[in-house]
Amino acid sequence: MALCALALGAFAIGTTEFVIMGLLPQVAGGLDVSVATAGNLISAYALGVVVGAPLLTAVATRLGRKQALLAFLVLFVLGNVATVLVPGYAGVFASRVIAGLPHGAYLGAASLVAAQLVGPARQATAVARVLMGLTIANIVGVPAGTFLGQVFGWRAAFLVVAVLGLLAAAGVAAFVPALPKPEGVGLRTEVVALGRKQVVLGLTTAVFGFAGVFAVYSYISPMLTELAGLSDGAVPVVLALFGAGMTAGSLIVGPLADRALRPTIYGSLAALAVVLVVFWFAIDAQWSAVVMTVVLGAVGFGVTAPLQVLIMQKAGKAPTLAAASNHSAFNLANAGGAWLGGIGIGAGLGYASPAIIGAVLAVVGLGIAVAAGMLDRDPSGAEPTDAEPAEPVDAAESVERVG
């Protein structure tokens, strides 16, 4: 139940991040701005994520992890309620920044709590279960939110997200035990851990590897309509299938990473590069375009949980800031991948060109990951992680103890 509560928070976060993409015409009309201007609200949320992950995590270093999770969810709810209530474009822009602030901090803390609840043998599986809330949001939350926004007004989607955030907070309060704050770990310790060579290499791997996914995903709609010849009405269905692929990939990769963490990262990035090259050939036919979109979802997000666990381990006894910063890295990948993919299209290379650009980015990410692995095997270059194996915590017993 604790993992379900944490995953519900991730579901709410994933829904609010992506639902606005399907409601841009309605948002633009409601705020009396152009669609392009309304699109800046997506960037506003990403800005909040990038800034908020390290900032809020630093502020919350004095709190226990359960208290930090609740604080992040309250801020998330307030940001989405503000999106519902504020009247003008400037106010909505500010509210999207606020809603994005706790994104990375919450997911980082939730990953740490999930890993602590199950112990070292199943860390990757537990983290994948929590982050699966993000993938399920793309199957259920985003289509449902888009429908509600189209029927009842775009602000209704964010009202529902705020309610989901409240339910997640109630679940965290009820089922997540009051885990103690690690002794002797403060902001300075967290910053030092963030600067460790292996942590920095892990974050850099996330930026390049995940940018390969978003180089394509940012332009998947025109690819499907202009190149594959699908109708506009078919695009939401294919995107839901993409989300189903993401979920399947998360279920598969978690147990694999528990058995062999670095090889799973290598395999995920190598598979992503291959899939993106095949995608470039397959996008011109409807059936192959749909199949490869699903496969892209499965392999593209397979590296998420393993990288999260690796960064947490390499940060040692102070993993909170590093775990949150990983989500800042993913959002930088989001922005960078979309930018580089757009450069290819703008240069006249065609709508399929982001697939090749993404494959190159994935190969760069794989190279960084392999270099980090070689450094780990070199006694002269490896860093001590000072990590202590986490003992699994029984949630019911812990709640009873502190209650």
Short mmCIF file of C-alpha atoms in Angstrom, two decimals:
data_model
loop_
_atom_site.label_atom_id
_atom_site.label_comp_id
_atom_site.label_asym_id
_atom_site.label_seq_id
_atom_site.Cartn_x
_atom_site.Cartn_y
_atom_site.Cartn_z
CA MET A 1 0.00 0.00 0.00
CA ALA A 2 2.90 2.34 0.68
CA LEU A 3 4.26 1.75 -2.82
CA CYS A 4 0.77 2.27 -4.28
CA ALA A 5 0.45 5.60 -2.45
CA LEU A 6 3.84 6.72 -3.75
CA ALA A 7 2.91 5.59 -7.28
CA LEU A 8 -0.36 7.55 -7.09
CA GLY A 9 1.65 10.70 -6.45
CA ALA A 10 3.79 9.88 -9.49
CA PHE A 11 0.58 9.30 -11.49
CA ALA A 12 -0.72 12.77 -10.57
CA ILE A 13 2.65 14.32 -11.47
CA GLY A 14 2.78 12.53 -14.82
CA THR A 15 -0.76 13.60 -15.64
CA THR A 16 -0.24 17.29 -14.92
CA GLU A 17 3.03 17.31 -16.87
CA PHE A 18 1.65 15.91 -20.11
CA VAL A 19 -2.10 16.64 -20.13
CA ILE A 20 -1.57 20.26 -21.16
CA MET A 21 -0.08 19.07 -24.47
CA GLY A 22 -3.48 17.72 -25.53
CA LEU A 23 -5.31 20.84 -24.36
CA LEU A 24 -3.18 23.60 -25.91
CA PRO A 25 -5.94 24.85 -28.26
CA GLN A 26 -8.39 25.08 -25.36
CA VAL A 27 -5.82 26.73 -23.09
CA ALA A 28 -4.91 29.22 -25.81
CA GLY A 29 -8.56 30.08 -26.41
CA GLY A 30 -9.35 30.38 -22.73
CA LEU A 31 -6.40 32.68 -22.05
CA ASP A 32 -6.77 34.58 -25.35
CA VAL A 33 -3.22 33.83 -26.53
CA SER A 34 -1.76 31.97 -29.50
CA VAL A 35 -1.16 28.22 -29.38
CA ALA A 36 2.59 28.90 -29.56
CA THR A 37 2.37 31.20 -26.54
CA ALA A 38 0.29 28.64 -24.67
CA GLY A 39 3.03 26.10 -25.45
CA ASN A 40 5.36 28.12 -23.23
CA LEU A 41 3.34 26.82 -20.29
CA ILE A 42 4.93 23.42 -20.95
CA SER A 43 8.34 25.05 -20.63
CA ALA A 44 7.18 26.80 -17.46
CA TYR A 45 6.49 23.45 -15.82
CA ALA A 46 9.86 22.07 -16.98
CA LEU A 47 11.57 25.16 -15.54
CA GLY A 48 9.92 24.47 -12.21
CA VAL A 49 11.16 20.87 -12.29
CA VAL A 50 14.76 21.78 -13.10
CA VAL A 51 14.92 24.48 -10.42
CA GLY A 52 12.76 22.81 -7.81
CA ALA A 53 14.40 19.38 -7.65
CA PRO A 54 17.69 20.52 -6.08
CA LEU A 55 16.21 23.58 -4.34
CA LEU A 56 13.35 21.88 -2.50
CA THR A 57 15.47 18.86 -1.70
CA ALA A 58 18.07 21.14 -0.13
CA VAL A 59 15.38 22.92 1.90
CA ALA A 60 13.91 19.60 3.05
CA THR A 61 17.18 18.05 4.24
CA ARG A 62 16.17 18.75 7.84
CA LEU A 63 12.89 16.84 7.45
CA GLY A 64 12.22 13.14 7.65
CA ARG A 65 11.45 11.59 4.29
CA LYS A 66 7.76 11.09 5.02
CA GLN A 67 7.37 14.71 6.11
CA ALA A 68 9.23 15.84 2.98
CA LEU A 69 6.95 13.76 0.74
CA LEU A 70 3.86 15.32 2.33
CA ALA A 71 5.30 18.83 1.99
CA PHE A 72 6.07 18.25 -1.70
CA LEU A 73 2.55 16.93 -2.36
CA VAL A 74 0.95 19.90 -0.61
CA LEU A 75 2.95 22.31 -2.79
CA PHE A 76 1.99 20.26 -5.87
CA VAL A 77 -1.71 20.52 -4.96
CA LEU A 78 -1.45 24.27 -4.34
CA GLY A 79 0.21 24.82 -7.73
CA ASN A 80 -2.53 22.94 -9.57
CA VAL A 81 -5.30 24.66 -7.61
CA ALA A 82 -3.70 27.98 -8.58
CA THR A 83 -3.81 26.87 -12.23
CA VAL A 84 -7.56 26.37 -11.82
CA LEU A 85 -8.20 29.70 -10.09
CA VAL A 86 -5.84 32.35 -11.51
CA PRO A 87 -7.41 34.37 -14.36
CA GLY A 88 -4.68 35.49 -16.78
CA TYR A 89 -1.78 34.04 -18.75
CA ALA A 90 0.90 35.43 -16.44
CA GLY A 91 -0.80 33.89 -13.41
CA VAL A 92 -1.17 30.51 -15.11
CA PHE A 93 2.49 30.63 -16.17
CA ALA A 94 3.54 31.24 -12.56
CA SER A 95 1.22 28.49 -11.31
CA ARG A 96 2.77 25.98 -13.73
CA VAL A 97 6.23 26.84 -12.43
CA ILE A 98 4.99 26.30 -8.86
CA ALA A 99 3.33 22.99 -9.79
CA GLY A 100 6.60 21.80 -11.35
CA LEU A 101 8.79 22.69 -8.37
CA PRO A 102 8.06 19.52 -6.31
CA HIS A 103 8.15 17.15 -9.33
CA GLY A 104 11.76 15.96 -9.08
CA ALA A 105 12.00 16.37 -5.32
CA TYR A 106 8.94 14.14 -4.78
CA LEU A 107 10.01 11.45 -7.24
CA GLY A 108 13.53 11.42 -5.82
CA ALA A 109 12.31 11.08 -2.24
CA ALA A 110 9.66 8.51 -3.25
CA SER A 111 12.34 6.40 -4.94
CA LEU A 112 14.49 6.46 -1.82
CA VAL A 113 11.57 5.50 0.42
CA ALA A 114 10.55 2.68 -1.94
CA ALA A 115 14.11 1.30 -1.94
CA GLN A 116 14.32 1.50 1.85
CA LEU A 117 10.99 -0.27 2.34
CA VAL A 118 12.02 -3.38 0.38
CA GLY A 119 15.75 -3.61 1.09
CA PRO A 120 18.72 -3.89 -1.29
CA ALA A 121 17.71 -7.07 -3.13
CA ARG A 122 14.63 -5.53 -4.76
CA GLN A 123 15.46 -1.83 -4.96
CA ALA A 124 15.18 -1.49 -8.74
CA THR A 125 11.84 -3.32 -8.82
CA ALA A 126 10.41 -1.09 -6.08
CA VAL A 127 11.64 2.10 -7.77
CA ALA A 128 10.23 0.90 -11.09
CA ARG A 129 6.84 0.28 -9.43
CA VAL A 130 6.75 3.84 -8.10
CA LEU A 131 7.88 5.40 -11.38
CA MET A 132 5.30 3.26 -13.19
CA GLY A 133 2.82 5.86 -11.98
CA LEU A 134 4.36 8.17 -14.58
CA THR A 135 3.90 5.64 -17.36
CA ILE A 136 0.33 4.73 -16.41
CA ALA A 137 -0.44 8.45 -16.44
CA ASN A 138 0.27 8.41 -20.17
CA ILE A 139 -2.21 5.54 -20.67
CA VAL A 140 -5.04 6.67 -18.39
CA GLY A 141 -4.44 10.08 -16.83
CA VAL A 142 -3.51 12.11 -19.92
CA PRO A 143 -6.30 10.80 -22.22
CA ALA A 144 -8.89 11.09 -19.42
CA GLY A 145 -7.68 14.56 -18.47
CA THR A 146 -7.74 15.65 -22.10
CA PHE A 147 -11.33 14.42 -22.44
CA LEU A 148 -12.43 16.18 -19.25
CA GLY A 149 -10.70 19.38 -20.36
CA GLN A 150 -12.37 19.30 -23.76
CA VAL A 151 -15.83 18.68 -22.30
CA PHE A 152 -15.82 20.73 -19.09
CA GLY A 153 -13.11 23.30 -19.83
CA TRP A 154 -9.36 22.93 -19.66
CA ARG A 155 -9.13 23.97 -16.00
CA ALA A 156 -11.20 20.91 -15.01
CA ALA A 157 -8.24 18.66 -15.87
CA PHE A 158 -6.03 20.43 -13.34
CA LEU A 159 -8.75 20.35 -10.70
CA VAL A 160 -8.83 16.57 -11.01
CA VAL A 161 -5.02 16.49 -10.78
CA ALA A 162 -5.21 18.50 -7.55
CA VAL A 163 -7.69 15.95 -6.13
CA LEU A 164 -5.34 13.12 -7.11
CA GLY A 165 -2.53 14.93 -5.30
CA LEU A 166 -4.66 15.12 -2.16
CA LEU A 167 -5.47 11.42 -2.37
CA ALA A 168 -1.77 10.64 -2.77
CA ALA A 169 -0.98 12.76 0.29
CA ALA A 170 -3.63 10.90 2.29
CA GLY A 171 -2.14 7.58 1.16
CA VAL A 172 1.37 8.64 2.11
CA ALA A 173 0.15 9.83 5.51
CA ALA A 174 -1.67 6.55 6.13
CA PHE A 175 0.67 3.91 4.74
CA VAL A 176 4.24 5.23 4.48
CA PRO A 177 6.10 4.73 7.76
CA ALA A 178 7.90 7.59 9.47
CA LEU A 179 11.36 6.61 8.31
CA PRO A 180 14.13 8.26 10.31
CA LYS A 181 16.36 10.88 8.72
CA PRO A 182 19.88 9.46 8.19
CA GLU A 183 22.16 10.59 10.99
CA GLY A 184 25.01 12.94 10.19
CA VAL A 185 23.62 13.83 6.75
CA GLY A 186 23.04 17.52 6.06
CA LEU A 187 22.98 19.80 3.06
CA ARG A 188 26.76 19.94 2.77
CA THR A 189 26.97 16.14 2.73
CA GLU A 190 24.27 15.98 0.06
CA VAL A 191 26.08 18.53 -2.13
CA VAL A 192 29.37 16.64 -1.78
CA ALA A 193 27.61 13.40 -2.77
CA LEU A 194 26.04 15.13 -5.79
CA GLY A 195 29.51 16.11 -6.97
CA ARG A 196 30.88 12.57 -6.93
CA LYS A 197 32.28 11.49 -10.28
CA GLN A 198 29.99 8.49 -10.67
CA VAL A 199 26.91 10.53 -9.75
CA VAL A 200 27.81 13.20 -12.31
CA LEU A 201 28.42 10.52 -14.96
CA GLY A 202 25.07 8.92 -14.11
CA LEU A 203 23.25 12.25 -14.48
CA THR A 204 25.05 12.93 -17.77
CA THR A 205 24.03 9.48 -19.03
CA ALA A 206 20.42 10.35 -18.21
CA VAL A 207 20.60 13.64 -20.12
CA PHE A 208 21.97 12.12 -23.33
CA GLY A 209 20.17 8.79 -23.22
CA PHE A 210 16.76 10.20 -22.47
CA ALA A 211 17.24 13.06 -24.97
CA GLY A 212 17.26 10.36 -27.64
CA VAL A 213 13.69 9.42 -26.69
CA PHE A 214 12.37 12.97 -26.64
CA ALA A 215 14.04 13.89 -29.92
CA VAL A 216 11.39 11.60 -31.46
CA TYR A 217 8.52 11.77 -28.96
CA SER A 218 8.30 15.56 -29.22
CA TYR A 219 7.45 15.22 -32.94
CA ILE A 220 5.61 11.90 -32.92
CA SER A 221 2.28 13.46 -33.92
CA PRO A 222 3.44 14.96 -37.25
CA MET A 223 5.50 11.82 -37.90
CA LEU A 224 2.41 9.64 -37.57
CA THR A 225 0.19 11.88 -39.67
CA GLU A 226 2.59 13.21 -42.32
CA LEU A 227 4.82 10.15 -42.81
CA ALA A 228 2.76 7.14 -41.71
CA GLY A 229 -0.50 8.57 -43.04
CA LEU A 230 -2.54 8.05 -39.88
CA SER A 231 -5.52 10.28 -39.17
CA ASP A 232 -5.48 12.90 -36.43
CA GLY A 233 -8.02 10.83 -34.51
CA ALA A 234 -5.68 7.84 -34.45
CA VAL A 235 -2.81 9.75 -32.82
CA PRO A 236 -4.21 9.68 -29.23
CA VAL A 237 -4.73 5.91 -29.55
CA VAL A 238 -1.13 5.39 -30.67
CA LEU A 239 0.12 7.61 -27.85
CA ALA A 240 -1.86 5.50 -25.37
CA LEU A 241 -0.15 2.43 -26.86
CA PHE A 242 3.17 4.23 -26.38
CA GLY A 243 2.27 4.58 -22.70
CA ALA A 244 1.40 0.88 -22.55
CA GLY A 245 4.85 0.15 -23.95
CA MET A 246 6.39 2.35 -21.25
CA THR A 247 4.53 0.41 -18.55
CA ALA A 248 5.57 -2.97 -19.96
CA GLY A 249 9.18 -1.82 -20.14
CA SER A 250 9.09 -0.70 -16.51
CA LEU A 251 7.72 -4.07 -15.38
CA ILE A 252 10.42 -5.97 -17.26
CA VAL A 253 13.47 -3.84 -16.51
CA GLY A 254 13.06 -3.58 -12.72
CA PRO A 255 13.79 -7.25 -11.92
CA LEU A 256 16.56 -7.30 -14.54
CA ALA A 257 18.27 -4.33 -12.90
CA ASP A 258 18.05 -6.02 -9.50
CA ARG A 259 20.09 -8.91 -10.93
CA ALA A 260 22.58 -6.88 -12.99
CA LEU A 261 22.34 -3.11 -12.68
CA ARG A 262 25.00 -1.79 -15.05
CA PRO A 263 24.43 -4.43 -17.78
CA THR A 264 20.73 -3.50 -17.74
CA ILE A 265 21.65 0.15 -18.30
CA TYR A 266 24.00 -0.79 -21.15
CA GLY A 267 21.39 -3.04 -22.72
CA SER A 268 18.62 -0.44 -22.44
CA LEU A 269 20.68 2.28 -24.10
CA ALA A 270 21.96 -0.04 -26.84
CA ALA A 271 18.42 -1.26 -27.52
CA LEU A 272 17.21 2.33 -27.66
CA ALA A 273 19.80 3.24 -30.30
CA VAL A 274 18.86 0.21 -32.43
CA VAL A 275 15.12 0.86 -32.09
CA LEU A 276 15.54 4.50 -33.14
CA VAL A 277 17.41 3.47 -36.29
CA VAL A 278 14.70 0.90 -37.12
CA PHE A 279 12.08 3.57 -36.37
CA TRP A 280 13.61 5.76 -39.09
CA PHE A 281 13.00 2.98 -41.66
CA ALA A 282 9.60 1.95 -40.27
CA ILE A 283 7.82 5.28 -39.93
CA ASP A 284 6.59 5.37 -43.55
CA ALA A 285 4.11 2.49 -43.14
CA GLN A 286 1.14 2.61 -40.78
CA TRP A 287 1.47 -0.82 -39.16
CA SER A 288 5.22 -0.62 -38.65
CA ALA A 289 4.98 2.96 -37.36
CA VAL A 290 2.49 1.87 -34.70
CA VAL A 291 4.53 -1.18 -33.70
CA MET A 292 7.77 0.76 -33.43
CA THR A 293 6.10 3.53 -31.42
CA VAL A 294 5.06 0.93 -28.83
CA VAL A 295 8.55 -0.63 -28.85
CA LEU A 296 10.10 2.83 -28.46
CA GLY A 297 7.98 3.39 -25.36
CA ALA A 298 9.12 0.06 -23.90
CA VAL A 299 12.87 0.51 -24.45
CA GLY A 300 13.00 4.30 -24.18
CA PHE A 301 11.94 4.46 -20.55
CA GLY A 302 13.66 1.23 -19.55
CA VAL A 303 16.75 3.09 -18.41
CA THR A 304 14.84 5.33 -15.97
CA ALA A 305 14.64 3.10 -12.89
CA PRO A 306 18.12 1.51 -13.26
CA LEU A 307 19.77 4.93 -13.55
CA GLN A 308 17.81 6.17 -10.55
CA VAL A 309 19.02 3.24 -8.45
CA LEU A 310 22.62 3.58 -9.68
CA ILE A 311 22.74 7.28 -8.79
CA MET A 312 21.22 6.58 -5.38
CA GLN A 313 23.85 3.92 -4.70
CA LYS A 314 26.78 6.01 -5.87
CA ALA A 315 25.66 8.93 -3.68
CA GLY A 316 26.17 6.70 -0.65
CA LYS A 317 24.64 7.84 2.64
CA ALA A 318 23.44 11.16 1.18
CA PRO A 319 21.40 10.20 -1.91
CA THR A 320 18.44 12.56 -1.56
CA LEU A 321 19.75 15.49 -3.61
CA ALA A 322 21.26 13.19 -6.24
CA ALA A 323 18.02 11.22 -6.63
CA ALA A 324 16.02 14.42 -7.11
CA SER A 325 18.59 15.89 -9.51
CA ASN A 326 18.15 12.84 -11.73
CA HIS A 327 14.68 14.11 -12.58
CA SER A 328 16.11 17.51 -13.40
CA ALA A 329 18.45 15.66 -15.77
CA PHE A 330 15.50 13.93 -17.43
CA ASN A 331 13.74 17.25 -17.95
CA LEU A 332 16.90 18.76 -19.43
CA ALA A 333 16.89 15.74 -21.75
CA ASN A 334 13.27 16.51 -22.60
CA ALA A 335 14.09 20.07 -23.60
CA GLY A 336 17.41 19.24 -25.29
CA GLY A 337 16.03 16.30 -27.28
CA ALA A 338 13.11 18.37 -28.56
CA TRP A 339 15.48 21.20 -29.52
CA LEU A 340 17.91 18.94 -31.40
CA GLY A 341 15.08 17.09 -33.13
CA GLY A 342 13.64 20.44 -34.21
CA ILE A 343 17.01 21.46 -35.65
CA GLY A 344 16.94 18.41 -37.92
CA ILE A 345 13.43 19.17 -39.13
CA GLY A 346 14.21 22.89 -39.55
CA ALA A 347 17.30 22.05 -41.62
CA GLY A 348 15.09 20.31 -44.16
CA LEU A 349 16.10 16.76 -43.22
CA GLY A 350 12.47 15.70 -42.82
CA TYR A 351 10.19 14.62 -40.00
CA ALA A 352 12.02 11.28 -39.67
CA SER A 353 15.40 12.92 -38.98
CA PRO A 354 14.87 13.15 -35.18
CA ALA A 355 15.06 9.35 -35.05
CA ILE A 356 18.66 9.35 -36.33
CA ILE A 357 19.53 12.30 -34.08
CA GLY A 358 18.02 10.38 -31.16
CA ALA A 359 20.04 7.27 -32.03
CA VAL A 360 23.25 9.31 -31.94
CA LEU A 361 22.28 10.74 -28.55
CA ALA A 362 21.55 7.25 -27.21
CA VAL A 363 24.98 6.03 -28.40
CA VAL A 364 26.62 8.98 -26.62
CA GLY A 365 24.71 8.09 -23.46
CA LEU A 366 25.82 4.46 -23.82
CA GLY A 367 29.45 5.57 -24.22
CA ILE A 368 29.26 7.62 -21.02
CA ALA A 369 27.66 4.72 -19.15
CA VAL A 370 30.35 2.28 -20.32
CA ALA A 371 33.10 4.74 -19.38
CA ALA A 372 31.57 5.04 -15.91
CA GLY A 373 31.46 1.27 -15.60
CA MET A 374 35.12 0.96 -16.58
CA LEU A 375 36.00 3.60 -14.01
CA ASP A 376 34.13 1.58 -11.41
CA ARG A 377 36.30 -1.45 -12.15
CA ASP A 378 39.52 0.57 -11.92
CA PRO A 379 40.66 0.56 -8.27
CA SER A 380 42.63 3.74 -8.81
CA GLY A 381 39.62 5.67 -10.13
CA ALA A 382 36.71 4.22 -8.22
CA GLU A 383 35.13 6.23 -5.45
CA PRO A 384 33.91 4.72 -2.20
CA THR A 385 30.12 4.85 -1.99
CA ASP A 386 30.01 4.45 1.79
CA ALA A 387 26.59 2.96 1.19
CA GLU A 388 25.21 0.64 3.81
CA PRO A 389 22.76 -2.08 2.73
CA ALA A 390 19.27 -0.95 3.59
CA GLU A 391 17.27 -3.24 5.83
CA PRO A 392 13.71 -3.75 4.64
CA VAL A 393 11.16 -1.88 6.72
CA ASP A 394 7.78 -3.35 7.54
CA ALA A 395 5.40 -0.44 6.98
CA ALA A 396 2.72 -1.66 9.37
CA GLU A 397 5.19 -2.35 12.17
CA SER A 398 6.88 0.98 11.70
CA VAL A 399 3.61 2.91 11.76
CA GLU A 400 2.57 1.02 14.88
CA ARG A 401 5.93 1.83 16.50
CA VAL A 402 5.70 5.55 15.87
CA GLY A 403 1.95 5.77 16.38
#
